[in-house]
Amino acid sequence: MLPCRDPPADRRMSRVEGLKADSPHFTLEGKPFRILGGSIHYFRVPRAYWEDRLLKLKACGLNTLTTYVPWNLHEPQRGVFKFDEELDVDAYLSLAAKLGLWVILRPGPYICAEWDLGGLPSWLLRDPHMRLRSTYRGFTEAVDSFFNELIKKVLPHQYSRGGPIIAVQVENEYGAYATDQQYMPFIKEALLSRGVAELLLSSDGSDGLKFGGVEGVLETVNFQKLKMDDINYLDKKQPQRPKMVMEYWSGWFDLWGDLHQVYTAENIRAVVAEILNLDMSINLYMFHGGTNFGFMNGASAVDLPTPKAMITSYDYDAPLSEAGDYTTKYHLLRNLFSLYHTQPPPDLPPQHQRADYTPLVAQEHLSLWDSLSFTDEPLRSEGPVNMENLPVNNGNGQSYGYTLYETAIGNGGGTLNAMNHVRDRALVFVDRQFVGVLDYETQELSVPEGKGDRTLSLLVENWGRVNYGKTLDDQRKGLIGDIEFNKLVLRDFVIHSLSMEPAFVNSFQASGCWAPMSEQPSACPGFFLASLHVNGSPKDTFIKLSGWGKGVVFINGKNLGRYWSIGPQLTLYLPGPWLRSGINQLLVFEEQKTDHNIEFTSSPDYGKTEHVK
């Protein structure tokens, strides 16, 4: 049985030989070493809970933490970098070292991760000729700029410098994309030239395993069900070298309108046991999924007629739940991994308490139309302009949220045709009266007759960019082309950017523009304000909006993410650290319907389940 050595308590030990892959087993300091890893993404977990989640990973018998790096969050504007709060990767790596965990860093630049555009920043798409994940100059220059900032922050955390990073991944699952033979060598050199000195890995699923490798980089495989053909391929391609499952999928992601995907604990234990019996190393993806807070969820277009958006929760049916709870999977795997250690695993950290807060009723309301006075000056344009090319965000375009397109139409009725140019979903209004929805499935709407010139408004939502596959270059959002009314192309648009950034939300949240609910009992779309009073220390909870339709929830200015009555997800995770003792401002943006009631529950509801096939 191959041992699984834990990191030494004394990190000041002499570092002579890092992780090597020159024999059938990994070695660390020249001694056999097996990676037992688990994925936890710092950007999907409140910073206050990082330590809790990592301690629970270690208590499961794992010795290695793996994490992606989301370029789109770290560089929200070209040349403007964020490495603070939940994005403080330096602090995250330091915490892993403090807790005695090794780290495999997966810096991208593309990460997939069921994350908007696979982690690539949307401002790249302002270039009409952009070719993502290629050696197109516009892309490589942007990657170089980002890596200049990122890599200098992670270099001190390398094993050779006394830190926890024992390996670094070169891009991610490029074999399934494989459009440019020079791309993977470019990423490899981008890492090496900036001082990355630890073992380099690549990872691919079965569909891309034969096309994603690069010379001098150890290939690893991703799967949920063990396929010996893949293992035999690795044996043949890399004889006498270690074999590793970089992503053993412990569950699966969910899409709006589908069922909640689950994968049984017993099946997982059986496959993991077989992997370990083969003397392979393993990383659980995910060990703890966390949450797609804000507008960060991706979308899936694989084997679907039209894209479908990921839900806000990234629970993933993982061993550690969205809120950090132990599951049956966790306990089964902990018992299994304990067989591969000479010492018993650490004691289980205690569970966090949760609260069923008293239900609330929204007391005040601000219509979407009234909120426009708090937005930047609108763009006046002859034709529609997609979100990414709007002159906002210091010339970086609009990345997320909603965009409102308005133009004049005459008094006659007729047919509005989207021309397949709505990305992804538009609420349509005439003189602020709701007419219908345009999306991938509905391309035409009937518009009733009226009096005089009327205003046509389309509130277009970017519900998440595709994160995987060969359509990444086509993920521009908003209205991406002309639309027609009675077969005539509409012109002369006024375009409002509604990215729902904290500055916008906070600007009117504290204003005196709110109307009592009694005066506007059912006006949608709009913002609805309620106050949550917390006595004592705040606790985790889940928000339930049973009588609402579709929208976004903010707590004290933080965007918790989207809700949608079609499910499967019927609750939103509200972390206790994002609440404060006393009054908390809870703001809901609702698109179409509400009964004004806001409930809280201590248990999540992810909807009806379906077993992963």
PDB file of C-alpha atoms in Angstrom, residues 3 12 29 36 39 132 142 170 184 192 241 266 296 298 321 327 343 348 353 378 395 425 442 448 524 542 550 564:
ATOM      1  CA  PRO A   3       1.745   5.662   1.938  1.00  0.00           C
ATOM      2  CA  ARG A  12      11.212  25.324   7.996  1.00  0.00           C
ATOM      3  CA  GLU A  29      12.036  14.570  -0.840  1.00  0.00           C
ATOM      4  CA  LEU A  36      -5.003  12.622  -1.673  1.00  0.00           C
ATOM      5  CA  SER A  39     -10.904  20.950  -4.467  1.00  0.00           C
ATOM      6  CA  LEU A 132      -9.890  32.789 -26.757  1.00  0.00           C
ATOM      7  CA  ALA A 142      -3.806  39.782 -21.933  1.00  0.00           C
ATOM      8  CA  VAL A 170      -0.967  24.080 -17.216  1.00  0.00           C
ATOM      9  CA  MET A 184      -0.283  24.798 -24.491  1.00  0.00           C
ATOM     10  CA  LEU A 192       8.259  28.685 -16.381  1.00  0.00           C
ATOM     11  CA  ARG A 241       5.362   7.481 -14.315  1.00  0.00           C
ATOM     12  CA  GLU A 266     -21.758   4.053  -2.019  1.00  0.00           C
ATOM     13  CA  MET A 296     -20.667  34.139 -11.609  1.00  0.00           C
ATOM     14  CA  GLY A 298     -21.664  29.620 -16.076  1.00  0.00           C
ATOM     15  CA  SER A 321     -22.170  20.519   1.559  1.00  0.00           C
ATOM     16  CA  THR A 327     -22.482  14.194   4.470  1.00  0.00           C
ATOM     17  CA  GLN A 343      -2.020   8.025  12.136  1.00  0.00           C
ATOM     18  CA  LEU A 348     -13.910  16.483  13.162  1.00  0.00           C
ATOM     19  CA  GLN A 353     -25.166  26.502  13.968  1.00  0.00           C
ATOM     20  CA  PRO A 378     -27.406  55.990 -21.074  1.00  0.00           C
ATOM     21  CA  GLY A 395     -14.018  51.390 -21.275  1.00  0.00           C
ATOM     22  CA  ARG A 425     -33.519  36.397 -22.001  1.00  0.00           C
ATOM     23  CA  THR A 442     -39.355  32.199 -28.157  1.00  0.00           C
ATOM     24  CA  PRO A 448     -50.973  45.029 -29.209  1.00  0.00           C
ATOM     25  CA  CYS A 524     -42.552  44.632 -11.327  1.00  0.00           C
ATOM     26  CA  PHE A 542     -31.159  29.914   3.709  1.00  0.00           C
ATOM     27  CA  LYS A 550     -37.113  35.327 -10.835  1.00  0.00           C
ATOM     28  CA  TRP A 564     -35.821  31.315 -10.120  1.00  0.00           C
TER      29      TRP A 564
END
